Short mmCIF file of C-alpha atoms in Angstrom, two decimals:
data_model
loop_
_atom_site.label_atom_id
_atom_site.label_comp_id
_atom_site.label_asym_id
_atom_site.label_seq_id
_atom_site.Cartn_x
_atom_site.Cartn_y
_atom_site.Cartn_z
CA MET J 1 2.76 -61.34 2.07
CA LEU J 2 1.39 -58.46 3.62
CA SER J 3 2.95 -57.31 6.96
CA PHE J 4 2.08 -54.53 9.11
CA ASP J 5 2.68 -53.16 12.52
CA ASP J 6 2.19 -50.36 14.69
CA GLU J 7 -0.13 -49.25 17.99
CA ALA J 8 -3.58 -48.91 16.76
CA LEU J 9 -6.89 -48.30 18.73
CA VAL J 10 -10.01 -50.85 18.63
CA LEU J 11 -12.92 -49.72 17.20
CA THR J 12 -15.46 -52.65 16.63
CA THR J 13 -15.79 -56.35 15.93
CA LEU J 14 -17.90 -59.08 14.35
CA PRO J 15 -17.88 -62.60 15.58
CA HIS J 16 -16.68 -65.14 12.98
CA GLY J 17 -16.40 -68.81 13.77
CA GLU J 18 -16.96 -70.71 17.18
CA ASN J 19 -14.21 -68.03 19.19
CA GLY J 20 -12.89 -65.92 16.88
CA ALA J 21 -13.55 -62.55 15.69
CA VAL J 22 -13.21 -59.94 12.79
CA VAL J 23 -11.74 -57.05 14.30
CA ARG J 24 -11.24 -53.11 13.35
CA PHE J 25 -8.59 -50.77 14.32
CA LEU J 26 -7.74 -47.49 13.72
CA SER J 27 -3.65 -47.37 13.54
CA LEU J 28 -2.34 -44.38 14.42
CA THR J 29 -0.13 -43.98 10.96
CA GLY J 30 -2.18 -46.46 8.87
CA GLY J 31 -5.59 -45.36 9.48
CA LEU J 32 -8.08 -48.22 9.29
CA ARG J 33 -7.72 -51.74 8.92
CA ALA J 34 -9.33 -55.17 9.88
CA GLY J 35 -7.72 -58.51 11.07
CA TYR J 36 -9.15 -62.13 12.20
CA VAL J 37 -8.03 -62.14 15.49
CA PRO J 38 -8.50 -65.80 16.47
CA GLY J 39 -9.89 -66.52 19.67
CA ALA J 40 -10.70 -63.46 20.45
CA ARG J 41 -13.77 -64.03 22.21
CA GLY J 42 -11.87 -66.67 24.51
CA LYS J 43 -11.14 -65.87 28.28
CA ALA J 44 -7.28 -65.35 27.47
CA LYS J 45 -8.33 -62.58 24.47
CA ARG J 46 -11.36 -61.20 25.00
CA ALA J 47 -10.10 -58.01 27.04
CA LEU J 48 -7.78 -57.31 24.30
CA ILE J 49 -10.75 -56.10 21.54
CA HIS J 50 -12.82 -53.98 24.14
CA PRO J 51 -13.26 -50.98 22.20
CA GLY J 52 -10.86 -47.99 22.84
CA ASN J 53 -8.40 -50.28 23.99
CA ARG J 54 -4.68 -48.97 22.13
CA VAL J 55 -2.99 -51.84 21.07
CA ALA J 56 0.70 -52.85 19.46
CA LEU J 57 -0.84 -54.36 16.20
CA HIS J 58 0.38 -57.04 14.04
CA LEU J 59 -0.91 -58.01 10.67
CA SER J 60 0.12 -60.45 8.10
CA ALA J 61 -1.67 -61.87 5.28
CA ARG J 62 0.18 -64.25 2.47
CA ALA J 63 -1.44 -62.03 -0.14
CA GLU J 64 -2.34 -58.27 -0.93
CA GLY J 65 -6.67 -58.48 -0.22
CA GLN J 66 -6.60 -61.32 1.84
CA LEU J 67 -7.84 -60.16 5.45
CA PRO J 68 -4.95 -60.28 7.38
CA GLY J 69 -4.59 -62.36 10.83
CA ALA J 70 -4.15 -60.13 13.75
CA THR J 71 -2.25 -60.76 16.60
CA LEU J 72 -2.31 -58.17 19.50
CA GLU J 73 -0.91 -56.89 22.47
CA LEU J 74 -2.41 -54.79 25.26
CA LEU J 75 -0.46 -51.25 25.26
CA GLU J 76 -3.43 -49.21 27.83
CA SER J 77 -7.19 -50.85 28.35
CA ARG J 78 -10.27 -48.52 28.24
CA ALA J 79 -12.40 -50.96 29.30
CA LEU J 80 -13.12 -49.14 32.17
CA LEU J 81 -14.98 -46.69 29.92
CA ALA J 82 -18.02 -49.26 29.32
CA PHE J 83 -18.78 -48.69 33.06
CA GLU J 84 -19.54 -45.02 32.85
CA PRO J 85 -22.86 -44.46 31.27
CA ARG J 86 -21.85 -41.21 29.02
CA ALA J 87 -18.46 -42.50 28.66
CA ALA J 88 -19.67 -45.80 27.69
CA ALA J 89 -22.41 -44.04 24.83
CA MET J 90 -19.49 -41.74 23.62
CA LEU J 91 -17.13 -44.58 23.16
CA ALA J 92 -19.80 -46.51 21.22
CA TRP J 93 -20.50 -43.55 18.78
CA LEU J 94 -17.16 -42.66 18.16
CA ALA J 95 -15.98 -46.59 17.24
CA GLU J 96 -18.99 -46.39 15.06
CA LEU J 97 -18.61 -43.39 13.14
CA THR J 98 -14.82 -44.08 13.20
CA ALA J 99 -15.07 -47.50 11.75
CA THR J 100 -17.78 -46.82 9.08
CA ALA J 101 -17.24 -43.31 8.00
CA THR J 102 -13.27 -43.66 6.92
CA ALA J 103 -11.98 -45.64 4.12
CA GLU J 104 -9.76 -48.68 4.73
CA ALA J 105 -5.52 -48.40 4.53
CA VAL J 106 -6.31 -44.44 4.24
CA PRO J 107 -3.28 -42.91 6.40
CA HIS J 108 -5.39 -40.92 9.00
CA PRO J 109 -2.76 -39.85 12.08
CA ARG J 110 -3.96 -36.53 13.33
CA LEU J 111 -7.59 -38.53 13.49
CA ALA J 112 -6.02 -41.42 15.45
CA ALA J 113 -4.50 -38.31 17.42
CA ALA J 114 -7.59 -37.00 18.25
CA LEU J 115 -9.30 -40.12 18.92
CA ASP J 116 -6.59 -41.48 21.83
CA ALA J 117 -6.67 -37.94 23.10
CA LEU J 118 -10.66 -37.68 23.08
CA LEU J 119 -10.58 -41.37 25.03
CA THR J 120 -7.78 -40.62 27.41
CA GLY J 121 -9.75 -37.56 28.45
CA LEU J 122 -13.06 -39.13 28.89
CA GLY J 123 -10.48 -41.71 30.98
CA ALA J 124 -9.61 -39.08 33.20
CA GLY J 125 -13.30 -37.79 33.96
CA MET J 126 -13.30 -34.97 31.71
CA ASP J 127 -16.49 -33.14 32.71
CA ALA J 128 -19.45 -33.16 30.16
CA THR J 129 -19.09 -29.84 28.45
CA ALA J 130 -15.32 -30.42 27.94
CA ALA J 131 -16.05 -33.90 26.54
CA GLN J 132 -18.80 -33.13 24.39
CA ALA J 133 -17.05 -29.86 22.69
CA ALA J 134 -13.86 -32.38 22.02
CA LEU J 135 -16.67 -34.83 20.20
CA ALA J 136 -18.01 -31.71 17.75
CA ARG J 137 -14.47 -31.03 17.27
CA TYR J 138 -13.20 -34.91 16.35
CA GLU J 139 -16.78 -34.78 14.21
CA LEU J 140 -15.42 -32.07 12.64
CA LEU J 141 -12.45 -33.31 11.92
CA LEU J 142 -13.38 -36.34 11.04
CA LEU J 143 -15.65 -34.82 7.71
CA ALA J 144 -12.53 -32.59 6.98
CA GLU J 145 -10.08 -35.91 6.92
CA GLU J 146 -12.85 -37.90 4.46
CA GLY J 147 -13.03 -34.72 2.27
CA PHE J 148 -15.89 -33.02 3.64
CA GLY J 149 -14.77 -30.40 5.50
CA LEU J 150 -15.62 -26.82 6.56
CA ASP J 151 -14.39 -23.87 5.56
CA LEU J 152 -13.63 -21.85 8.55
CA THR J 153 -10.85 -19.60 7.54
CA ALA J 154 -12.46 -16.82 5.34
CA CYS J 155 -16.05 -15.28 4.92
CA ALA J 156 -17.34 -16.52 1.57
CA LEU J 157 -18.91 -13.86 0.33
CA GLY J 158 -15.49 -11.60 1.62
CA GLY J 159 -16.07 -9.84 5.04
CA PRO J 160 -13.74 -10.30 7.45
CA ALA J 161 -12.36 -13.30 8.80
CA SER J 162 -12.42 -11.78 12.68
CA ASP J 163 -16.84 -12.02 12.37
CA LEU J 164 -17.47 -15.40 11.30
CA ALA J 165 -20.56 -16.08 13.11
CA PHE J 166 -22.41 -18.65 10.39
CA VAL J 167 -22.15 -21.27 8.20
CA SER J 168 -23.75 -21.98 4.90
CA PRO J 169 -25.66 -25.36 5.28
CA ARG J 170 -25.33 -25.96 1.71
CA SER J 171 -21.01 -25.43 0.81
CA GLY J 172 -20.03 -25.56 4.43
CA ARG J 173 -18.04 -22.30 4.73
CA ALA J 174 -18.20 -19.75 6.94
CA VAL J 175 -19.45 -16.74 6.39
CA SER J 176 -19.65 -13.16 8.78
CA ARG J 177 -21.92 -11.98 10.68
CA GLU J 178 -21.88 -8.66 8.66
CA LYS J 179 -22.36 -9.84 5.47
CA SER J 180 -25.20 -11.95 6.67
CA SER J 181 -27.23 -9.68 8.62
CA GLY J 182 -30.66 -8.49 7.04
CA GLN J 183 -30.68 -11.05 4.29
CA PRO J 184 -33.45 -13.49 3.28
CA TRP J 185 -31.70 -16.43 3.49
CA GLU J 186 -29.51 -15.04 7.26
CA ALA J 187 -32.11 -17.76 9.07
CA GLN J 188 -30.84 -20.85 7.06
CA LEU J 189 -27.03 -20.08 8.54
CA LEU J 190 -25.88 -22.28 10.91
CA PRO J 191 -24.34 -20.93 13.89
CA LEU J 192 -20.69 -20.97 14.22
CA PRO J 193 -19.46 -21.30 18.20
CA ARG J 194 -16.18 -19.65 18.41
CA PHE J 195 -14.59 -22.58 20.23
CA LEU J 196 -14.54 -24.02 16.85
CA LEU J 197 -12.12 -20.61 15.43
CA ASP J 198 -10.01 -20.10 18.05
CA GLY J 199 -9.79 -23.31 20.21
CA GLY J 200 -11.27 -21.44 23.56
CA PRO J 201 -12.99 -22.69 26.62
CA ALA J 202 -16.74 -23.40 25.43
CA THR J 203 -19.81 -22.77 27.19
CA PRO J 204 -22.77 -25.70 26.78
CA ALA J 205 -25.10 -22.90 24.59
CA ASP J 206 -21.57 -23.62 21.92
CA VAL J 207 -21.04 -26.97 22.44
CA ALA J 208 -25.08 -27.51 21.47
CA GLN J 209 -24.51 -25.23 18.28
CA ALA J 210 -21.16 -26.97 17.48
CA LEU J 211 -22.73 -30.58 17.59
CA THR J 212 -25.77 -28.95 15.95
CA LEU J 213 -23.35 -27.75 12.91
CA SER J 214 -21.08 -31.45 12.38
CA ALA J 215 -24.33 -33.50 13.16
CA HIS J 216 -25.88 -31.33 9.72
CA PHE J 217 -22.93 -32.53 7.81
CA LEU J 218 -22.47 -35.70 8.97
CA ARG J 219 -26.09 -36.41 8.08
CA ALA J 220 -25.38 -36.17 4.28
CA HIS J 221 -23.17 -38.41 4.35
CA TRP J 222 -23.40 -41.23 7.66
CA LEU J 223 -25.69 -39.88 9.67
CA ASN J 224 -28.40 -41.24 7.41
CA ASN J 225 -30.29 -43.93 9.62
CA ASP J 226 -32.02 -43.53 12.70
CA LEU J 227 -30.09 -46.27 14.27
CA ARG J 228 -27.02 -44.17 14.48
CA GLU J 229 -28.79 -41.26 15.33
CA ALA J 230 -29.98 -42.67 18.17
CA THR J 231 -26.49 -44.19 19.39
CA ARG J 232 -25.23 -40.70 18.72
CA ASN J 233 -28.07 -39.19 20.80
CA ARG J 234 -26.99 -41.16 23.10
CA ALA J 235 -23.28 -40.24 22.94
CA ILE J 236 -24.35 -36.34 23.71
CA GLY J 237 -26.86 -37.50 25.78
CA SER J 238 -30.04 -36.41 24.92
CA ALA J 239 -32.01 -39.78 24.48
CA ARG J 240 -34.11 -40.48 27.14
CA PRO J 241 -37.10 -43.17 26.37
CA THR J 242 -40.19 -42.76 27.55
CA PRO J 243 -42.06 -45.01 30.10
CA MET M 1 -25.24 -91.27 0.21
CA ASP M 2 -28.75 -90.98 0.76
CA ASP M 3 -30.17 -87.46 0.03
CA ALA M 4 -32.13 -87.66 3.72
CA LEU M 5 -28.65 -88.14 5.55
CA GLN M 6 -27.06 -85.48 3.75
CA GLN M 7 -29.84 -82.99 4.39
CA LEU M 8 -29.45 -84.51 8.17
CA MET M 9 -25.93 -83.81 8.43
CA ALA M 10 -25.63 -80.42 6.67
CA LEU M 11 -28.64 -79.63 9.28
CA VAL M 12 -26.68 -80.91 12.27
CA ALA M 13 -23.82 -79.67 10.97
CA ARG M 14 -25.00 -75.82 11.35
CA LEU M 15 -25.64 -75.96 15.23
CA PRO M 16 -23.23 -74.57 17.09
CA GLY M 17 -19.84 -76.45 17.94
CA LEU M 18 -20.17 -78.81 15.70
CA GLY M 19 -18.94 -78.82 12.03
CA PRO M 20 -19.08 -81.56 9.08
CA ARG M 21 -16.80 -83.92 10.47
CA SER M 22 -18.92 -84.06 13.91
CA ALA M 23 -22.26 -84.25 12.21
CA ARG M 24 -20.94 -87.44 10.21
CA ARG M 25 -19.88 -88.90 13.80
CA VAL M 26 -23.53 -87.75 15.27
CA VAL M 27 -25.80 -88.97 12.65
CA LEU M 28 -23.80 -92.04 12.77
CA GLN M 29 -24.22 -92.71 16.13
CA LEU M 30 -28.01 -91.52 16.16
CA MET M 31 -27.85 -94.39 13.29
CA LYS M 32 -26.71 -97.02 15.34
CA ASN M 33 -28.09 -96.68 18.15
CA ARG M 34 -31.61 -95.94 16.36
CA GLU M 35 -34.18 -97.69 19.05
CA THR M 36 -32.37 -95.98 22.19
CA GLN M 37 -30.93 -92.26 20.83
CA LEU M 38 -32.39 -91.64 17.80
CA GLN M 39 -36.15 -92.17 18.41
CA PRO M 40 -36.08 -90.49 21.42
CA LEU M 41 -34.40 -87.69 20.66
CA LEU M 42 -36.83 -87.49 17.50
CA ALA M 43 -39.69 -87.68 20.13
CA ALA M 44 -38.18 -84.90 22.54
CA LEU M 45 -37.64 -83.00 19.64
CA GLN M 46 -40.99 -83.03 18.22
CA ARG M 47 -42.44 -82.76 21.70
CA VAL M 48 -40.92 -79.51 21.93
CA ASP M 49 -41.48 -78.47 18.70
CA ALA M 50 -45.45 -78.56 19.57
CA ALA M 51 -45.11 -76.88 22.77
CA LEU M 52 -42.86 -74.29 22.37
CA SER M 53 -43.13 -70.58 22.56
CA ALA M 54 -41.79 -67.55 24.22
CA CYS M 55 -43.10 -66.44 27.55
CA ASP M 56 -45.65 -63.37 27.16
CA ILE M 57 -44.25 -61.61 30.63
CA CYS M 58 -40.68 -62.52 30.28
CA GLY M 59 -39.50 -63.56 26.70
CA ASN M 60 -37.83 -66.88 28.26
CA LEU M 61 -38.39 -69.93 25.85
CA ASP M 62 -40.28 -72.69 27.66
CA THR M 63 -42.74 -75.22 26.71
CA ARG M 64 -44.95 -73.67 28.79
CA ASN M 65 -46.84 -69.96 28.45
CA PRO M 66 -46.25 -68.48 30.86
CA CYS M 67 -43.24 -70.02 31.76
CA ARG M 68 -42.74 -71.97 34.63
CA ILE M 69 -39.99 -69.55 36.26
CA CYS M 70 -42.77 -66.69 35.92
CA THR M 71 -45.62 -69.17 37.33
CA ASP M 72 -43.13 -70.82 40.10
CA PRO M 73 -44.84 -69.11 43.51
CA LYS M 74 -41.71 -69.89 45.18
CA ARG M 75 -40.05 -67.14 43.50
CA ASP M 76 -39.98 -63.35 44.65
CA PRO M 77 -42.22 -61.18 42.43
CA ALA M 78 -40.74 -58.09 43.89
CA LEU M 79 -37.06 -58.95 42.37
CA LEU M 80 -36.73 -58.86 38.71
CA CYS M 81 -33.18 -59.57 36.91
CA VAL M 82 -33.28 -58.61 33.57
CA VAL M 83 -30.99 -60.62 31.01
CA ALA M 84 -30.16 -59.68 27.02
CA ASP M 85 -30.56 -63.25 25.79
CA VAL M 86 -32.77 -66.35 26.84
CA ALA M 87 -29.17 -68.25 27.27
CA ASP M 88 -28.29 -65.55 29.97
CA LEU M 89 -30.88 -66.63 31.95
CA TRP M 90 -30.48 -70.21 31.41
CA ALA M 91 -26.77 -69.41 32.72
CA LEU M 92 -28.29 -68.33 35.58
CA GLU M 93 -30.95 -70.55 36.03
CA ARG M 94 -27.95 -73.52 35.95
CA GLY M 95 -26.61 -72.50 39.33
CA ARG M 96 -30.18 -71.46 40.87
CA LEU M 97 -28.40 -68.19 41.73
CA PHE M 98 -31.21 -65.72 41.90
CA ALA M 99 -34.58 -65.94 43.57
CA GLY M 100 -36.27 -63.42 41.94
CA ARG M 101 -38.21 -63.57 38.21
CA TYR M 102 -36.04 -62.75 34.69
CA HIS M 103 -37.41 -60.31 31.83
CA VAL M 104 -35.27 -61.12 28.49
CA LEU M 105 -34.76 -58.16 26.56
CA GLY M 106 -33.80 -59.79 23.39
CA GLY M 107 -30.57 -58.64 22.56
CA MET M 108 -28.37 -55.47 23.39
CA LEU M 109 -28.12 -52.50 21.38
CA SER M 110 -25.73 -52.17 18.40
CA ALA M 111 -25.96 -49.68 15.44
CA LEU M 112 -23.62 -52.10 14.10
CA ASP M 113 -26.11 -54.91 14.31
CA GLY M 114 -29.05 -52.86 13.74
CA VAL M 115 -30.50 -53.21 16.55
CA GLY M 116 -31.80 -50.06 18.37
CA PRO M 117 -34.22 -49.39 21.88
CA ASP M 118 -36.92 -50.22 19.31
CA ASP M 119 -35.94 -53.84 19.15
CA LEU M 120 -35.86 -54.78 22.86
CA SER M 121 -38.53 -55.01 25.22
CA ILE M 122 -38.03 -52.34 26.77
CA ALA M 123 -41.48 -51.04 27.00
CA GLN M 124 -42.48 -54.12 28.24
CA LEU M 125 -40.35 -54.05 31.03
CA GLN M 126 -41.25 -50.78 31.98
CA ALA M 127 -44.70 -51.86 32.23
CA ARG M 128 -44.18 -54.98 34.22
CA VAL M 129 -41.58 -52.02 36.79
CA ALA M 130 -44.69 -50.10 36.65
CA GLY M 131 -47.63 -52.55 36.93
CA ASP M 132 -48.72 -55.27 39.52
CA PRO M 133 -46.89 -57.04 41.63
CA PRO M 134 -44.73 -53.97 42.61
CA ILE M 135 -41.25 -54.62 41.87
CA THR M 136 -38.71 -53.57 44.17
CA GLU M 137 -35.29 -54.22 42.23
CA VAL M 138 -33.93 -54.85 39.27
CA VAL M 139 -31.02 -55.98 38.73
CA LEU M 140 -29.19 -55.85 35.29
CA ALA M 141 -27.53 -58.73 34.13
CA MET M 142 -25.79 -57.50 31.40
CA ASN M 143 -22.12 -58.62 29.40
CA ALA M 144 -18.79 -56.42 30.31
CA THR M 145 -19.52 -55.72 27.21
CA LEU M 146 -19.53 -52.17 25.88
CA GLU M 147 -22.42 -52.92 23.90
CA GLY M 148 -23.63 -54.63 27.20
CA GLN M 149 -23.11 -52.02 29.78
CA THR M 150 -24.57 -49.42 26.83
CA THR M 151 -28.09 -51.29 27.37
CA ALA M 152 -27.67 -51.29 30.95
CA HIS M 153 -27.14 -47.67 31.00
CA PHE M 154 -30.15 -47.47 28.55
CA VAL M 155 -32.50 -49.83 30.61
CA ALA M 156 -31.18 -47.86 34.00
CA GLU M 157 -32.32 -44.47 32.34
CA ALA M 158 -35.49 -46.18 31.08
CA LEU M 159 -36.52 -47.05 34.39
CA GLU M 160 -35.73 -44.19 36.77
CA GLY M 161 -38.89 -43.13 38.20
CA LEU M 162 -40.34 -46.09 37.97
CA GLY M 163 -40.05 -46.65 41.53
CA ALA M 164 -37.25 -49.46 41.77
CA LYS M 165 -33.77 -49.72 43.03
CA VAL M 166 -31.87 -50.66 39.67
CA THR M 167 -28.97 -52.58 40.83
CA GLN M 168 -25.84 -54.66 38.71
CA LEU M 169 -24.01 -57.22 38.39
CA ALA M 170 -20.16 -56.70 40.61
CA HIS M 171 -17.61 -57.07 37.83
CA GLY M 172 -13.94 -57.55 39.03
CA VAL M 173 -11.50 -60.84 39.83
CA PRO M 174 -13.16 -64.05 38.83
CA VAL M 175 -13.67 -67.04 41.07
CA GLY M 176 -10.52 -68.88 41.01
CA GLY M 177 -8.43 -65.85 38.84
CA GLU M 178 -4.97 -65.23 39.52
CA LEU M 179 -4.04 -62.01 39.47
CA ASP M 180 -0.93 -61.84 37.44
CA TYR M 181 -3.13 -63.21 34.27
CA LEU M 182 -6.24 -60.80 34.24
CA ASP M 183 -6.46 -58.16 31.70
CA GLU M 184 -5.41 -54.54 33.57
CA GLY M 185 -9.17 -53.57 32.89
CA THR M 186 -10.63 -56.22 34.76
CA LEU M 187 -8.04 -55.37 37.27
CA ALA M 188 -8.86 -51.80 37.20
CA GLN M 189 -12.84 -52.23 38.22
CA ALA M 190 -11.93 -54.73 41.09
CA LEU M 191 -10.04 -52.05 42.18
CA ARG M 192 -12.56 -49.12 41.79
CA LEU M 193 -15.16 -51.33 43.01
CA ARG M 194 -12.84 -52.91 46.33
CA ARG M 195 -14.89 -53.34 49.47
CA PRO M 196 -14.16 -52.93 53.21
CA LEU M 197 -13.08 -56.26 54.50
CA ALA M 198 -13.63 -55.29 58.75
#
């Protein structure tokens, strides 16, 4: 008998049957969880399963390996995010990325806390640069949580840690400006914006570099289809359909 | 039981809202009323099947192409309502709520379901809005879900600079809705979009 209780963030819903849905959640302490919510698309419950909502989640199943039934209670609605273009695009990407990139039932408390904080910030009207900086940090955190983290603590070539300015596109390790200067492979390195190291403020140019950095490593694992790339582009505001 | 009947029941059971038990009841009803129900239903299905097509202009499903809505001279050609699916168009038409014409996108953006901008009729919509007759207002009638709203924002962006005013359906307290039973997302949106009474 499986029984699981936690606070969780709603990520994605897959319609099932006449009115139900299989919903994926990111539990604050228990990682990615899926559950069947009967009547989820009916009048009474459909507002509960809006992506981004923070809910009190109860999962129960008769046996391990069986899709559990889920009951939810709304703790904080994030429905308003859908009505703001930038926030909606970012929420769609965050939900898609988190639901597809994280392993099921592996605890990711840092990731859940970061996602919750980012959604709270979006709801509070965080400005575009700050939101995109937070998105880049979140993507890098997700990579780290899944075992593909960048090593930004020291120079891969033994240079000073205070001079880190690039990341190797292959190893994901930081490289100092001094050690890379004049090397034949210097142009292939990815710029490492300072705010990712010291947590300081970011300019739009810094944010663009950070998003290029996270996209490069995401591409190797999850950004391997055009639709995901398009969803991410909308989230970072670079997609503009042409007539 | 006869294979033909088994097959009929299996096909009916696959229709929305029906399961094996209700399919058996439907088939039995048709068999008992062969002349008054089965044969007229069969004739109607054959007539629709022979003539059914998606409208080349708006994407609606009809037995005429262009559809009745696109060829109706009483409708305002300067007003265009964009819906995700034919079911949404029919929902708006049930109440005869909209006096203009429609454009059916054919779905909503969803990476999870594999639906991207190229899968929707956005280019055709842009051509309609930029073309003749001139369209003064485009009403985006999308679901109040994340996918619906993401699609609406994308379409609004795609229509920028084409000269038409882009509007969206209001969101808030439903008719007959009691505040005590509304979710806080709906209430928050209703509060945000409140309007003066006097």
